[in-house]
Coordinates of C-alpha atoms and ligand atoms in Angstrom, one line a residue:
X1194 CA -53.7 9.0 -6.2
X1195 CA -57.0 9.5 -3.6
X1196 CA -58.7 7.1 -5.3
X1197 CA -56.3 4.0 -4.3
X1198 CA -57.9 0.4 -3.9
X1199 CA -56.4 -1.8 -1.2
X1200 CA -56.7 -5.6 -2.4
X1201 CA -55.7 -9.0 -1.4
X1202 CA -53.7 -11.1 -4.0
X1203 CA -56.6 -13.3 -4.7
X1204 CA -59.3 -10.3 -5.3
X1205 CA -56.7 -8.7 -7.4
X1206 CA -55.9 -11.9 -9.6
X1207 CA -59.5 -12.0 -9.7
X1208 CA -60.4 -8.9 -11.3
X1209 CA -57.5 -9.2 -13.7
X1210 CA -59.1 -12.2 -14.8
X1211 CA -62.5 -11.0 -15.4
X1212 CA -60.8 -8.5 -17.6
X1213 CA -59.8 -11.0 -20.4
X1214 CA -61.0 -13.3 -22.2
X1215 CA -60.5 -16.2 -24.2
X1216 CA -59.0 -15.1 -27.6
X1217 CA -60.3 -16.5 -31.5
X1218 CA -58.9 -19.8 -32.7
X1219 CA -57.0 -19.4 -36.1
X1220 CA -55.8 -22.4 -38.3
X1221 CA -51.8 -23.8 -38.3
X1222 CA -49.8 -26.0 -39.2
X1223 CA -49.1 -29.2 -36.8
X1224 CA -45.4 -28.0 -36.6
X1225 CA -46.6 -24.5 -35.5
X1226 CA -49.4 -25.9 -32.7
X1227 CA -46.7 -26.5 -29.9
X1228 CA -48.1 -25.1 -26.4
X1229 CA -51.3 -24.0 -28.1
X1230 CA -54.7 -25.0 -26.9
X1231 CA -57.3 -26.9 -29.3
X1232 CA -60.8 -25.2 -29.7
X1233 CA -62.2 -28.5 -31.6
X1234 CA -62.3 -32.3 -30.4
X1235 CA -60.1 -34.3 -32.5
X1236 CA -61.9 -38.1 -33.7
X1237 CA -59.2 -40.3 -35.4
X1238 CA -59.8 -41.0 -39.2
X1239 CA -57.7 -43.9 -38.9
X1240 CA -56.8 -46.9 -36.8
X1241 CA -53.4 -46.6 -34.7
X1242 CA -51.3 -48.9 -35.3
X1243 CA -53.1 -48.9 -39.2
X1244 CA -52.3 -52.4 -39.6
X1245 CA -51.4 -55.6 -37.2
X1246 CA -47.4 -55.3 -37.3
X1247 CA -44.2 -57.2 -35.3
X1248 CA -43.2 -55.7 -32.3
X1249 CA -40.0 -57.1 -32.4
X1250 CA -37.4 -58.2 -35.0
X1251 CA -38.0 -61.7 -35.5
X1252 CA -40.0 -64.5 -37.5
X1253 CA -44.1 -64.3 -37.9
X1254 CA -45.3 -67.9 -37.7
X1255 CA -48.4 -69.9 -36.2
X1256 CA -48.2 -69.9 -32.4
X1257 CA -49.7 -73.5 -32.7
X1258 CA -46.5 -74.5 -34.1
X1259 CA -44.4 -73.8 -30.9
X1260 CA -46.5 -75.6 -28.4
X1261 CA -44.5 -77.7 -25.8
X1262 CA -41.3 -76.5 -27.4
X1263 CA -38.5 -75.9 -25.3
X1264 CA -34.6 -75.6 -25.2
X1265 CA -35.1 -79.8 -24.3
X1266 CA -37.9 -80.0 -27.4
X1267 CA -36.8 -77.5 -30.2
X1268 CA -38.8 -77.1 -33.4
X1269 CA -37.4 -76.5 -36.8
X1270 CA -39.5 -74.1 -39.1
X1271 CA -39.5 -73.8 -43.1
X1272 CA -38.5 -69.6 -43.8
X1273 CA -40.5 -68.9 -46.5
X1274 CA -39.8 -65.0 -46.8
X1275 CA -38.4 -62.0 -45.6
X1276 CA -40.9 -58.8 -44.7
X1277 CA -39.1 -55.4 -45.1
X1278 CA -41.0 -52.3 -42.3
X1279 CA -42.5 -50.4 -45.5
X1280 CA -43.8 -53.9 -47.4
X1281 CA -47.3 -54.8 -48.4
X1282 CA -46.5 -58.8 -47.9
X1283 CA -48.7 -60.8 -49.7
X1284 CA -46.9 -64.0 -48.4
X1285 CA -49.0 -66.2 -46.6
X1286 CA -48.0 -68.1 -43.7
X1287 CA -49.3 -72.0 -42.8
X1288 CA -48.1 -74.6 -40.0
X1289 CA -44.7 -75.5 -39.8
X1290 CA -43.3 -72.3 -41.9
X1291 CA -42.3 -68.9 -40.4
X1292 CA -41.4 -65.7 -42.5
X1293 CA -38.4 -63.2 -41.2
X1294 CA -40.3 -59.6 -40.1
X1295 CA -38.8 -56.3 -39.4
X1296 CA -40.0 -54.5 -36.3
X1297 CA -43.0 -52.7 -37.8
X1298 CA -43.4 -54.6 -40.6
X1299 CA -47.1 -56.1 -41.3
X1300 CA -47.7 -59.2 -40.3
X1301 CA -48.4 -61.6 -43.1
X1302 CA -52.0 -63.4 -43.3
X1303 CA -52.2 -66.3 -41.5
X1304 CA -49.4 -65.7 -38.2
X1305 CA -50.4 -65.0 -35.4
X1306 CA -47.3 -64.4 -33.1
X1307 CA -43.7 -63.2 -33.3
X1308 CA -40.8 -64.9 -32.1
X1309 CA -38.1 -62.1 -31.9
X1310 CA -34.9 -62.9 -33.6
X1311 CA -32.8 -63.4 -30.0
X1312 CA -35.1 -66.5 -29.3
X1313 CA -33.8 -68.6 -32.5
X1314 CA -30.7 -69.7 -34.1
X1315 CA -30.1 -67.1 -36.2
X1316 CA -27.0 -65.4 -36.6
X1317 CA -29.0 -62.2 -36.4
X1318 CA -25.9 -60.0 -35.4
X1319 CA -24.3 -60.9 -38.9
X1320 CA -25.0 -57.5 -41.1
X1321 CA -25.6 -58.8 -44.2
X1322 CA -28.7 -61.3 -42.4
X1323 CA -28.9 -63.8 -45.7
X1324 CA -32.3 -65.4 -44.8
X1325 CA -31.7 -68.7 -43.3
X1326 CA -33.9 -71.6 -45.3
X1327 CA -35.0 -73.3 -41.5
X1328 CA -35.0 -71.6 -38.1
X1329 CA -34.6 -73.8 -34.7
X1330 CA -36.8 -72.2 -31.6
X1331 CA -36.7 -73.6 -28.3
X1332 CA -39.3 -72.0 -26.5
X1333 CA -43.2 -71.0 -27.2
X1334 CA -45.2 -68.0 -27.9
X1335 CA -48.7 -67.4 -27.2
X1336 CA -51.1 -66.0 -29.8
X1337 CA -50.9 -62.7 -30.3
X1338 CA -47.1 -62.5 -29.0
X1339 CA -45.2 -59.9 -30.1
X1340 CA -47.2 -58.7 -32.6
X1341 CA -49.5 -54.8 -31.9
X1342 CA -52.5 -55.3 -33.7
X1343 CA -54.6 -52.8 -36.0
X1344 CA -56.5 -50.2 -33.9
X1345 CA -54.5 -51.3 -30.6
X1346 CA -53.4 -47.9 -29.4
X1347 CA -56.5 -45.8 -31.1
X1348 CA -59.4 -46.9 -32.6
X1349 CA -60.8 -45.0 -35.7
X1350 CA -63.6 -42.8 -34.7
X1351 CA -62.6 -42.3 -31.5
X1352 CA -62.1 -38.8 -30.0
X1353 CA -58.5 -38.7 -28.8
X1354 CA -57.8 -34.9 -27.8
X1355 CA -61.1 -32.8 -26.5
X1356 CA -61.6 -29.2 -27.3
X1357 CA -59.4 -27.1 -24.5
X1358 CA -56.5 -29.4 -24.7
X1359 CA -53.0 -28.2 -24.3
X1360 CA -50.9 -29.6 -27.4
X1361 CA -47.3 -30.5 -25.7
X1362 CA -44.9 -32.6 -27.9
X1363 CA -46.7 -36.1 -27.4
X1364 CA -49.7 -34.9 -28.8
X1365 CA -48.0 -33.5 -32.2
X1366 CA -46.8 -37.3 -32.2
X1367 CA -50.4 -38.3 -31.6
X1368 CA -52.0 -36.3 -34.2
X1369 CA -48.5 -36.7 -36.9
X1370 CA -49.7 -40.2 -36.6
X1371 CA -53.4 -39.6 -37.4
X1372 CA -52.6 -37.5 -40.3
X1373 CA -53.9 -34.2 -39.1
X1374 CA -51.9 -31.9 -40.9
X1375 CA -53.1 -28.4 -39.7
X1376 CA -55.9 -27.9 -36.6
X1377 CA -57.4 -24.8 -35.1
X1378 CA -56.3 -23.4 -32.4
X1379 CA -56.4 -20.4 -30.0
X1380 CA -54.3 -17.7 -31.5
X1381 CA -51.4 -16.5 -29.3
X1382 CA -51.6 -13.5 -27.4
X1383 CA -50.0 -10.8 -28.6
X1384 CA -48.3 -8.8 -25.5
X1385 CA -47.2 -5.0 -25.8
X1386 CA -44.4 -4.4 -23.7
X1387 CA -44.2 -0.5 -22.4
X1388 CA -40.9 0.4 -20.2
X1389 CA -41.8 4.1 -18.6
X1390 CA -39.5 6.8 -16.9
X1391 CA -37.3 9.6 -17.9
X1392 CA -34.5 8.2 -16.0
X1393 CA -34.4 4.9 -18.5
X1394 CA -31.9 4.5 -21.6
X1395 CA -31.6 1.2 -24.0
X1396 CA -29.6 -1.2 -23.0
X1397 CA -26.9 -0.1 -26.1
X1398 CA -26.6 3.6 -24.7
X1399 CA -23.6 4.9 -22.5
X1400 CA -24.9 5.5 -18.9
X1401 CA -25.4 9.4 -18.2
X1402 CA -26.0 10.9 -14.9
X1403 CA -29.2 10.1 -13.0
X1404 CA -30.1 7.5 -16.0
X1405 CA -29.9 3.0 -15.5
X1406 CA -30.8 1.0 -18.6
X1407 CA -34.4 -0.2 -18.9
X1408 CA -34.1 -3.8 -17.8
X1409 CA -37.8 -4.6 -17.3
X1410 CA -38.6 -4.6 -21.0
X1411 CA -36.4 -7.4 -21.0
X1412 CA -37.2 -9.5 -18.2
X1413 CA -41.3 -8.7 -19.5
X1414 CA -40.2 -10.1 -23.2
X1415 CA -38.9 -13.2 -21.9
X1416 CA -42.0 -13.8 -19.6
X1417 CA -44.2 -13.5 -22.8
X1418 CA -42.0 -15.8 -25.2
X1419 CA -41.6 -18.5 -22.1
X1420 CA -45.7 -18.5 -21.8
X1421 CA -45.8 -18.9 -26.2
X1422 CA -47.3 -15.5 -27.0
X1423 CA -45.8 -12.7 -28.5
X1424 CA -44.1 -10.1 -27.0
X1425 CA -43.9 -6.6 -28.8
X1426 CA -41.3 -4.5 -27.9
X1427 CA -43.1 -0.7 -27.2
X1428 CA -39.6 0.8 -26.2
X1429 CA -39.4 3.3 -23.6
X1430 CA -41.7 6.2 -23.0
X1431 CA -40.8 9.4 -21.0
X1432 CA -42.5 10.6 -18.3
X1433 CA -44.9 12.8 -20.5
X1434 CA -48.6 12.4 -21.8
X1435 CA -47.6 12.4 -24.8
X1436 CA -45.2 10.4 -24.8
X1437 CA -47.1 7.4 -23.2
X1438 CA -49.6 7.8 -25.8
X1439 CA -47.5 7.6 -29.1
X1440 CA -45.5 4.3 -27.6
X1441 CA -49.6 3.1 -27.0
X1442 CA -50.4 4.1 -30.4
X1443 CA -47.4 2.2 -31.7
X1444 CA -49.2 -1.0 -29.5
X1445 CA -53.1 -0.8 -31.2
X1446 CA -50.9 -0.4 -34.6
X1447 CA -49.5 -3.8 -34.0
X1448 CA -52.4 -5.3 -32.9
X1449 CA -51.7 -6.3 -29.3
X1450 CA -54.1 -8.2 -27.3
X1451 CA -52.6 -6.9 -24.2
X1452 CA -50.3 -3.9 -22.6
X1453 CA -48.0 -4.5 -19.9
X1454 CA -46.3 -1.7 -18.6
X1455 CA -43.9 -0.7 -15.9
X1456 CA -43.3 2.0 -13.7
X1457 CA -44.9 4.7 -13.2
X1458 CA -47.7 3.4 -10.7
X1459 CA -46.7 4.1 -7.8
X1460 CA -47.2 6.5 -5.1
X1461 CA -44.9 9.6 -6.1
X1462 CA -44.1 8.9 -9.7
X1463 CA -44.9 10.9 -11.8
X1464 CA -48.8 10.1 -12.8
X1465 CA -48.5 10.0 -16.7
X1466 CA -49.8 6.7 -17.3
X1467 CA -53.0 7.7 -15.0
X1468 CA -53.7 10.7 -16.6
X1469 CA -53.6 8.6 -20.4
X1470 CA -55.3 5.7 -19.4
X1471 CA -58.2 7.8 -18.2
X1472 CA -58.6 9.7 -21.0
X1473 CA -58.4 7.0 -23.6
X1474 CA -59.8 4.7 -21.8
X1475 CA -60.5 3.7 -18.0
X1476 CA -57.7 2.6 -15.4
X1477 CA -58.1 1.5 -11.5
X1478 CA -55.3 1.8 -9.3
X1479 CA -54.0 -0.7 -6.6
X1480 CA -52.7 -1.7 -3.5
X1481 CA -51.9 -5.4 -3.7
X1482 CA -51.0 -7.0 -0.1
X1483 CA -48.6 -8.3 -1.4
X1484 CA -44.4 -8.0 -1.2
X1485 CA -42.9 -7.0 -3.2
X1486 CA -45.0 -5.8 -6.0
X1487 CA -47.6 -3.6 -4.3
X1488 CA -48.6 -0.8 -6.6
X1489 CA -50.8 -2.4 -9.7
X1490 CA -52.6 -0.4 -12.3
X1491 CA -55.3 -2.4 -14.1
X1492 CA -57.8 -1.2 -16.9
X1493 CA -58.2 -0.7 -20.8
X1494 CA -56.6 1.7 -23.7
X1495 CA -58.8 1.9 -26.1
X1496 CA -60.7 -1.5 -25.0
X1497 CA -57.2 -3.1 -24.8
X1498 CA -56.9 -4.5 -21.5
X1499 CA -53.8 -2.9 -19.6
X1500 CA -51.8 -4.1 -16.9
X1501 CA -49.4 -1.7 -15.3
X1502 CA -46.7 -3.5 -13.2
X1503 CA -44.1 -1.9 -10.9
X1504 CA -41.1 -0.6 -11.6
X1505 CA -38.0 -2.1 -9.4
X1506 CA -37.1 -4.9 -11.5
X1507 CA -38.1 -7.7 -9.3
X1508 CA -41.8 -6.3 -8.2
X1509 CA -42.2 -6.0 -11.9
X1510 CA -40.8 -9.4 -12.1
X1511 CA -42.8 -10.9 -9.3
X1512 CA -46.5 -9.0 -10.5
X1513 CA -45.8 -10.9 -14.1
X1514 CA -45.6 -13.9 -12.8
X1515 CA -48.6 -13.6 -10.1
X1516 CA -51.4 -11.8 -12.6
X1517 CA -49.5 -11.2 -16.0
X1518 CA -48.9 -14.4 -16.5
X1519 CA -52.4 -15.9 -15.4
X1520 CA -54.2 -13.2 -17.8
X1521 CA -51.7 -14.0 -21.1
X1522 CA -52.8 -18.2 -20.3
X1523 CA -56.6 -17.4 -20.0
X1524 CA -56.6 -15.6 -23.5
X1525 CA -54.2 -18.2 -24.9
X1526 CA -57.0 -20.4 -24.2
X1527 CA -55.4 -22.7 -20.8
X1528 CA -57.5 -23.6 -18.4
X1529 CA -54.9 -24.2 -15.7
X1530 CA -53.7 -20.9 -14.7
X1531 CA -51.9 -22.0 -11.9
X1532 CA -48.1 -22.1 -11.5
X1533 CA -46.9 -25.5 -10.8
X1534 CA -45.8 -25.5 -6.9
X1535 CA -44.4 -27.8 -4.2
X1536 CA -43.8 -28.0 -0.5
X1537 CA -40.6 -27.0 0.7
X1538 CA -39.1 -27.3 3.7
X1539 CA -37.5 -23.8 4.9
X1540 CA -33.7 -24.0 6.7
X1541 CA -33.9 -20.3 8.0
X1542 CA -36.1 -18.3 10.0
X1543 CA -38.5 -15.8 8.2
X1544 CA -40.3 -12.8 9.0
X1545 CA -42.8 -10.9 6.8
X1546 CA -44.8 -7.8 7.7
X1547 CA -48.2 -9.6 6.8
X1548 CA -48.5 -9.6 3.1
X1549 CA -48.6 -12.1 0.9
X1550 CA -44.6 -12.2 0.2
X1551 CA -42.5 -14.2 -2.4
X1552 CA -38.9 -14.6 -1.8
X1553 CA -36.0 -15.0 -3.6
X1554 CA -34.9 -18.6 -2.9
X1555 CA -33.0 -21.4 -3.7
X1556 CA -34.4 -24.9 -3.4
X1557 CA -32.1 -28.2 -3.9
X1558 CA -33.0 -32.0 -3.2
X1559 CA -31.5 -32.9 -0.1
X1560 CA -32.2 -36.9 0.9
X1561 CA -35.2 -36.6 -1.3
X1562 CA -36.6 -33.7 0.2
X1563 CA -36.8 -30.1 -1.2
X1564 CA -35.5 -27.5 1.0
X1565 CA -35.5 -23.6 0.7
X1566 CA -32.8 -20.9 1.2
X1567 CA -33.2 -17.5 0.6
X1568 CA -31.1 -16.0 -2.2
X1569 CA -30.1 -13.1 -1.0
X1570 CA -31.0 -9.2 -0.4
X1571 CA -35.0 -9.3 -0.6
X1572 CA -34.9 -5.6 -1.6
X1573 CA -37.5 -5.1 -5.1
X1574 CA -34.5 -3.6 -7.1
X1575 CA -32.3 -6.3 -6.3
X1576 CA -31.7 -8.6 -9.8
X1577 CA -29.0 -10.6 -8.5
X1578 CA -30.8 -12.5 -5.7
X1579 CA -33.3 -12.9 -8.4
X1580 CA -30.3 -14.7 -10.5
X1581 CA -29.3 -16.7 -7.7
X1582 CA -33.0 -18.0 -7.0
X1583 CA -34.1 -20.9 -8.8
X1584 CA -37.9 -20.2 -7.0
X1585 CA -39.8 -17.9 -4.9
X1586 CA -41.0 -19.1 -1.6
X1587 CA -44.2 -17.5 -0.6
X1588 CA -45.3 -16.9 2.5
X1589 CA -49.2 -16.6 3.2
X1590 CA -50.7 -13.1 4.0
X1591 CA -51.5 -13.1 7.8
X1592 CA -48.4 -14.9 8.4
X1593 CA -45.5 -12.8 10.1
X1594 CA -42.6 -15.3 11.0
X1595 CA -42.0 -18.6 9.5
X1596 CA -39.6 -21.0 11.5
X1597 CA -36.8 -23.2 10.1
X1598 CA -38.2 -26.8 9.7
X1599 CA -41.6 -25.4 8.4
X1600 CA -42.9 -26.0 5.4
X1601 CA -43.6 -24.0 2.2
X1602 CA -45.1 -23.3 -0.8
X1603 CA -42.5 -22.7 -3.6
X1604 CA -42.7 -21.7 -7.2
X1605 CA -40.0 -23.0 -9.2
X1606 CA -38.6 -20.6 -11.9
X1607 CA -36.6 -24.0 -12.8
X1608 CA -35.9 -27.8 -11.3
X1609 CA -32.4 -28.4 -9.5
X1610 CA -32.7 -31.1 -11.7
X1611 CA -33.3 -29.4 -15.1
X1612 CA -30.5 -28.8 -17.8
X1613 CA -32.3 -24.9 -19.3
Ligands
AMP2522 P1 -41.5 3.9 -10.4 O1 -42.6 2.9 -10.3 O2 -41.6 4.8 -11.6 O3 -41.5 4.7 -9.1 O4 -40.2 3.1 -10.5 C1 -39.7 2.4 -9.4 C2 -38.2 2.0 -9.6 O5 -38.1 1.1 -10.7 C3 -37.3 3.2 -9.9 O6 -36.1 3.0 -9.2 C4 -37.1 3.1 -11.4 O7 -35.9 3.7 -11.8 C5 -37.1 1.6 -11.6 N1 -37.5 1.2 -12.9 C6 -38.6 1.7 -13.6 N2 -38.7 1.2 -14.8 C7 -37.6 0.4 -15.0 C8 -37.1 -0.4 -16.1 N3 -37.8 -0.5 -17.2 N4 -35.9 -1.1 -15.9 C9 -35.3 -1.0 -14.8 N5 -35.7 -0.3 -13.7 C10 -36.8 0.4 -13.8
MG2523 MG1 -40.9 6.3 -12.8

């Protein structure tokens, strides 16, 4: 490998980027548009609420009636009806009668307030709620009390969502409620996962001598399915040509949008995916100052851009999350590619040789502060620190010894707070 690259994280990130791009939007069903990005603005059809309606179980009247009133001067009003959530009313209220209105019922013509059910006489706990003929109130309401009128939350014609917008579970709600059925979005990335190496078996098969179980094509799965694409599963390839090329095959059969493979990249292994990726296609290799996670291969199989990660378990781990997972975002459409972060305030002392490094660590909440332990063994084939860790703590390239007390940046696989 003479014709190794040296590159900072950022220059590396960079280049990965430039080598994808934004994938075509496809049609889908609202149920199906969770996590996926909209390529159209989205104008409401309709009002939101589509009609004035009671915030509150309670009576619809004419606020005028209740002026001055108080527990000292209550007012008796005439019930004149009873409006069901679901009912077209076409009751009409005047001064001095109220009508009994479901939260979310429409208001009838003429009210103008509410006065929920806890602020009058009525028995309102009682199941069965027979509709009283009178109702005593004993305090006032001001014009539009209560009530949430037509158009209050969204106006029809407005744009709600822009083109780009990420479609989290409030905006299904939003767009359930504007009676948008189906929308286009960008499709999901389709993400071939290659494990490489003769000394790799599935995870069903009895260990032999000088083989481990190919855990990366794991890990890599879960990645893909945590970002919403779609991880397909390339199996293992052997450390032969051939072999790499039939498992690649299998990859442009299915259609993927991207290959991720590990191993096989470094210095000293065996240079099969080199020798495949140059003649099908082109391939660069890599140096990343970074630790751990320093050899990358980066290019395209037959115009398929193709990431090749590290081996040990947590490089592979650690390269996913640093350019895998930006690259899979930018060609699911997001425009923020960053991982969430936050300060942390480090309890040990930490040494690094100068590369950008990501540790293993676990960070709790201690008197409202976040603080940072390492997790273990920093070693790159070492899964169970990676188990223990709930983050990885990353110290800045140039930096050789970080202090207890100082702070941090920290990437948070998960929240000391969160349930999954
Ligand atoms: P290599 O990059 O081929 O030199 O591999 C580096 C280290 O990662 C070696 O110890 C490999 O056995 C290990 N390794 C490679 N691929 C996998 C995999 N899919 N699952 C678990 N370990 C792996
Ligand atoms: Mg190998």
């Amino acid at each position: 490998m003479a014709d190794v690259e040296y590159l900072t994280v950022t220059a590396a990130l960079t280049a990965v980027l430039q080598g994808v791009s934004v994938l075509p939007a496809e049609q889908v069903a609202l149920a199906d548009a969770l996590g996926r990005v909209l390529v159209e603005p989205i104008v409401a059809r309709d009002n939101l609420p589509p009609f004035a309606n009671s915030a509150m179980d309670g009576y619809a009247l004419v606020a005028a009636d209740l002026e001055g009133v108080s527990g000292d001067n209550p007012v008796v009003l005439q019930v004149i009806g009873d409006i069901a959530a679901g009912a077209a009313p076409e009751i009409q209220v005047t001064r001095g009668t109220a009508v009994r209105i479901m939260t979310g019922a429409p208001m009838p013509a003429g009210a103008d307030a509410v006065i929920p059910v806890e602020d009058t006489n009525e028995a309102w706990r009682d199941k069965t709620r027979p509709l009283p003929s009178t109702i005593l109130i004993s305090r006032a309401v001001q014009p539009g009390d209560y009530l949430r009128p037509a158009g209050g939350d969204v106006r029809a014609g407005q744009t709600v969502l822009e083109a780009g917008h990420l479609l989290r579970p409030q905006e299904l709600g939003l767009l359930a409620s504007l009676g948008i059925p189906e929308l286009g979005v960008i499709r999901r990335p389709k993400v071939g996962i290659l494990a490489t190496g003769d000394e790799l078996i599935p995870v069903a098969e009895p260990l032999r001598p000088g083989k481990i179980r190919n855990s990366n094509s794991y890990t890599q799965m879960a990645q893909v399915t945590m970002l919403g694409a779609i991880p397909v599963s390339l199996g293992i390839a052997g450390d032969t040509e051939a072999d790499v090329r039939a498992r690649l095959q299998d990859g442009l059969d299915a259609g993927v949008d991207l290959f991720i493979s590990s191993a096989g990249v470094s210095v000293g292994a065996y240079d099969v995916v080199k020798a495949v990726l140059e003649a099908e296609g082109n391939v660069g290799f890599w140096r990343v100052r970074m630790r751990p996670g320093k050899p990358l291969a980066y290019g395209t199989y037959h115009g398929v851009p193709y990431l090749g990660l590290p081996g040990n378990p947590v490089s592979a781990m650690v390269s996913f999350e640093r350019f895998a997972r930006a690259a899979i975002l930018k060609m699911a459409g997001h425009t923020n590619l960053e991982r969430p972060q936050i300060q942390v305030e480090v309890q040990e002392k930490l040494t690094s040789d100068g590369r950008e490094s990501y540790l293993r660590a676990v960070v709790e909440k201690r008197d409202g502060r976040y603080v940072a332990t390492t997790s273990g063994s920093q070693d790159s084939h070492v899964i169970s620190s990676l188990v223990k860790a709930n983050a990885l703590l990353i110290i800045p390239e140039g930096c050789t010894q970080v202090s207890a007390g100082e702070t941090l940046t920290a990437w948070m696989f998960d929240w000391p707070e969160t349930v999954f």
